Amino acid sequence: MTRIALLAAAALMISAPAFAQPDTAQPAAAPADAAALTLTFDVGADTGRIMVALFDSAEAYGGRGAPIGQTMVDVAAGQRTAAFAGLKPGPYAARIFHDVDGDGQMDTNPFGMPTEPYAFTNNARGNMGPASWERANVVVSGPTAQTITLR
């Protein structure tokens, strides 16, 4: 038992200088080829929040995967911009809706049609549903900005 206690004490003494060293770790820098997408929203109402989901593939955008990024823009507080930084260069598409009444969900009529403003990147429009990936995706290779009109 004494031997185990001595070994444990020796291990702590040997490693103590490592614990005493100042933390010199730097946060991981974004890759040199990192891209960014900034979306600015043109809205009709100054209430509620804009919900944004960003996708990096047609499969995920089509509902067979998760968004790679999500954010909420507080329109009532005067915000109008969403930014996604540190992206890998490539195609991205966003689904966006303006939760005007602030209930946290997109309101629809009895037929399932949205009653709150919505949009997609490239201001793409869908035909009886969301805009296609082909219309909505934007290739991001550096700082990229779009103004999106919510309708």
mmCIF file of C-alpha atoms in Angstrom:
data_model
loop_
_atom_site.group_PDB
_atom_site.id
_atom_site.type_symbol
_atom_site.label_atom_id
_atom_site.label_comp_id
_atom_site.label_asym_id
_atom_site.label_seq_id
_atom_site.Cartn_x
_atom_site.Cartn_y
_atom_site.Cartn_z
ATOM 1 C CA MET A 1 0.000 0.000 0.000
ATOM 2 C CA THR A 2 2.862 2.354 0.859
ATOM 3 C CA ARG A 3 4.471 1.611 -2.479
ATOM 4 C CA ILE A 4 1.284 2.676 -4.369
ATOM 5 C CA ALA A 5 1.077 5.893 -2.361
ATOM 6 C CA LEU A 6 4.741 6.680 -3.097
ATOM 7 C CA LEU A 7 4.274 5.982 -6.812
ATOM 8 C CA ALA A 8 1.203 8.229 -6.925
ATOM 9 C CA ALA A 9 3.055 11.035 -5.115
ATOM 10 C CA ALA A 10 6.039 10.701 -7.470
ATOM 11 C CA ALA A 11 3.766 10.840 -10.517
ATOM 12 C CA LEU A 12 2.156 14.034 -9.219
ATOM 13 C CA MET A 13 5.540 15.655 -8.515
ATOM 14 C CA ILE A 14 6.861 14.796 -11.953
ATOM 15 C CA SER A 15 3.756 16.189 -13.653
ATOM 16 C CA ALA A 16 3.371 19.246 -11.375
ATOM 17 C CA PRO A 17 5.580 21.487 -13.554
ATOM 18 C CA ALA A 18 3.300 20.749 -16.510
ATOM 19 C CA PHE A 19 0.276 21.959 -14.525
ATOM 20 C CA ALA A 20 2.168 25.099 -13.489
ATOM 21 C CA GLN A 21 2.976 26.154 -17.057
ATOM 22 C CA PRO A 22 0.957 29.081 -18.385
ATOM 23 C CA ASP A 23 -1.707 28.199 -20.910
ATOM 24 C CA THR A 24 -0.181 28.985 -24.281
ATOM 25 C CA ALA A 25 -2.768 27.204 -26.379
ATOM 26 C CA GLN A 26 -4.150 29.385 -29.120
ATOM 27 C CA PRO A 27 -7.640 28.955 -30.494
ATOM 28 C CA ALA A 28 -7.648 27.018 -33.728
ATOM 29 C CA ALA A 29 -7.367 29.395 -36.635
ATOM 30 C CA ALA A 30 -9.748 29.125 -39.547
ATOM 31 C CA PRO A 31 -8.206 27.281 -42.489
ATOM 32 C CA ALA A 32 -6.465 29.538 -44.991
ATOM 33 C CA ASP A 33 -9.066 28.620 -47.590
ATOM 34 C CA ALA A 34 -12.044 29.272 -45.270
ATOM 35 C CA ALA A 35 -15.029 31.005 -46.789
ATOM 36 C CA ALA A 36 -17.833 33.066 -45.281
ATOM 37 C CA LEU A 37 -21.439 33.744 -46.221
ATOM 38 C CA THR A 38 -23.254 36.863 -45.030
ATOM 39 C CA LEU A 39 -26.979 37.194 -45.634
ATOM 40 C CA THR A 40 -28.757 40.537 -45.247
ATOM 41 C CA PHE A 41 -32.537 40.450 -45.079
ATOM 42 C CA ASP A 42 -35.068 42.795 -46.620
ATOM 43 C CA VAL A 43 -38.177 42.422 -44.459
ATOM 44 C CA GLY A 44 -41.633 43.967 -44.453
ATOM 45 C CA ALA A 45 -42.273 43.841 -40.702
ATOM 46 C CA ASP A 46 -40.077 45.007 -37.830
ATOM 47 C CA THR A 47 -41.268 42.293 -35.445
ATOM 48 C CA GLY A 48 -40.285 38.740 -34.623
ATOM 49 C CA ARG A 49 -37.226 36.766 -35.681
ATOM 50 C CA ILE A 50 -35.752 35.394 -38.863
ATOM 51 C CA MET A 51 -34.803 31.724 -38.707
ATOM 52 C CA VAL A 52 -31.995 30.573 -41.010
ATOM 53 C CA ALA A 53 -30.837 27.018 -41.748
ATOM 54 C CA LEU A 54 -27.718 26.562 -43.915
ATOM 55 C CA PHE A 55 -27.071 23.374 -45.890
ATOM 56 C CA ASP A 56 -24.023 22.108 -47.778
ATOM 57 C CA SER A 57 -25.610 19.359 -49.876
ATOM 58 C CA ALA A 58 -28.697 18.734 -51.971
ATOM 59 C CA GLU A 59 -29.556 15.742 -49.787
ATOM 60 C CA ALA A 60 -29.554 17.699 -46.536
ATOM 61 C CA TYR A 61 -31.331 20.656 -48.149
ATOM 62 C CA GLY A 62 -34.008 18.272 -49.407
ATOM 63 C CA GLY A 63 -34.756 17.015 -45.899
ATOM 64 C CA ARG A 64 -32.513 13.946 -45.807
ATOM 65 C CA GLY A 65 -29.947 15.487 -43.490
ATOM 66 C CA ALA A 66 -29.306 18.212 -40.982
ATOM 67 C CA PRO A 67 -28.248 21.794 -41.604
ATOM 68 C CA ILE A 68 -24.569 22.558 -41.040
ATOM 69 C CA GLY A 69 -25.498 25.834 -39.389
ATOM 70 C CA GLN A 70 -28.527 27.548 -37.926
ATOM 71 C CA THR A 71 -29.054 31.018 -36.578
ATOM 72 C CA MET A 72 -31.767 33.370 -35.463
ATOM 73 C CA VAL A 73 -31.846 37.068 -36.367
ATOM 74 C CA ASP A 74 -33.779 39.288 -33.932
ATOM 75 C CA VAL A 75 -35.662 41.637 -36.257
ATOM 76 C CA ALA A 76 -37.465 43.306 -33.342
ATOM 77 C CA ALA A 77 -34.039 44.370 -31.997
ATOM 78 C CA GLY A 78 -33.076 45.870 -35.360
ATOM 79 C CA GLN A 79 -30.902 43.026 -36.631
ATOM 80 C CA ARG A 80 -31.011 42.215 -40.345
ATOM 81 C CA THR A 81 -27.890 40.104 -40.964
ATOM 82 C CA ALA A 82 -26.820 36.479 -40.493
ATOM 83 C CA ALA A 83 -23.188 35.438 -40.946
ATOM 84 C CA PHE A 84 -21.663 31.995 -41.343
ATOM 85 C CA ALA A 85 -17.848 32.024 -41.088
ATOM 86 C CA GLY A 86 -15.206 29.301 -41.378
ATOM 87 C CA LEU A 87 -16.993 27.474 -44.178
ATOM 88 C CA LYS A 88 -15.214 25.117 -46.534
ATOM 89 C CA PRO A 89 -15.324 26.460 -50.089
ATOM 90 C CA GLY A 90 -18.237 24.929 -51.965
ATOM 91 C CA PRO A 91 -21.972 25.177 -52.611
ATOM 92 C CA TYR A 92 -24.395 26.207 -49.859
ATOM 93 C CA ALA A 93 -28.115 26.954 -49.723
ATOM 94 C CA ALA A 94 -30.230 28.438 -46.956
ATOM 95 C CA ARG A 95 -33.875 28.066 -46.048
ATOM 96 C CA ILE A 96 -35.138 31.165 -44.293
ATOM 97 C CA PHE A 97 -38.419 32.228 -42.721
ATOM 98 C CA HIS A 98 -39.559 35.303 -40.822
ATOM 99 C CA ASP A 99 -41.368 34.312 -37.634
ATOM 100 C CA VAL A 100 -43.307 37.590 -37.551
ATOM 101 C CA ASP A 101 -45.428 36.691 -34.515
ATOM 102 C CA GLY A 102 -42.509 35.209 -32.544
ATOM 103 C CA ASP A 103 -44.150 31.856 -31.820
ATOM 104 C CA GLY A 104 -41.082 29.878 -32.936
ATOM 105 C CA GLN A 105 -42.673 28.185 -35.914
ATOM 106 C CA MET A 106 -43.646 28.914 -39.492
ATOM 107 C CA ASP A 107 -47.380 29.485 -39.590
ATOM 108 C CA THR A 108 -49.332 27.879 -42.421
ATOM 109 C CA ASN A 109 -52.874 27.967 -43.748
ATOM 110 C CA PRO A 110 -55.143 24.877 -43.733
ATOM 111 C CA PHE A 111 -53.575 23.765 -47.026
ATOM 112 C CA GLY A 112 -50.036 23.865 -45.609
ATOM 113 C CA MET A 113 -49.001 27.023 -47.461
ATOM 114 C CA PRO A 114 -46.834 29.401 -45.399
ATOM 115 C CA THR A 115 -48.578 32.499 -44.086
ATOM 116 C CA GLU A 116 -45.337 34.070 -42.855
ATOM 117 C CA PRO A 117 -42.624 35.421 -45.183
ATOM 118 C CA TYR A 118 -39.944 32.981 -46.327
ATOM 119 C CA ALA A 119 -37.054 32.887 -48.770
ATOM 120 C CA PHE A 120 -34.077 30.935 -50.062
ATOM 121 C CA THR A 121 -30.546 31.933 -51.003
ATOM 122 C CA ASN A 122 -30.216 33.498 -54.464
ATOM 123 C CA ASN A 123 -33.789 34.747 -53.868
ATOM 124 C CA ALA A 124 -34.749 31.489 -55.568
ATOM 125 C CA ARG A 125 -38.420 30.673 -55.832
ATOM 126 C CA GLY A 126 -40.034 27.288 -55.699
ATOM 127 C CA ASN A 127 -42.966 25.950 -57.644
ATOM 128 C CA MET A 128 -45.528 24.453 -55.243
ATOM 129 C CA GLY A 129 -42.811 23.900 -52.641
ATOM 130 C CA PRO A 130 -39.347 25.040 -51.663
ATOM 131 C CA ALA A 131 -36.877 26.278 -54.249
ATOM 132 C CA SER A 132 -34.715 23.510 -55.661
ATOM 133 C CA TRP A 133 -31.103 23.047 -54.595
ATOM 134 C CA GLU A 134 -30.064 23.893 -58.151
ATOM 135 C CA ARG A 135 -31.731 27.307 -57.923
ATOM 136 C CA ALA A 136 -30.921 28.089 -54.297
ATOM 137 C CA ASN A 137 -27.289 27.029 -53.951
ATOM 138 C CA VAL A 138 -24.548 29.615 -54.071
ATOM 139 C CA VAL A 139 -20.876 28.708 -54.466
ATOM 140 C CA VAL A 140 -18.902 30.228 -51.612
ATOM 141 C CA SER A 141 -15.151 30.455 -52.162
ATOM 142 C CA GLY A 142 -14.302 33.506 -50.063
ATOM 143 C CA PRO A 143 -16.280 36.290 -48.432
ATOM 144 C CA THR A 144 -19.706 36.105 -50.099
ATOM 145 C CA ALA A 145 -22.721 38.330 -49.431
ATOM 146 C CA GLN A 146 -26.333 38.274 -50.571
ATOM 147 C CA THR A 147 -29.395 40.393 -49.876
ATOM 148 C CA ILE A 148 -32.452 38.209 -49.448
ATOM 149 C CA THR A 149 -36.012 39.492 -49.810
ATOM 150 C CA LEU A 150 -38.497 37.636 -47.628
ATOM 151 C CA ARG A 151 -41.894 37.282 -49.310
#
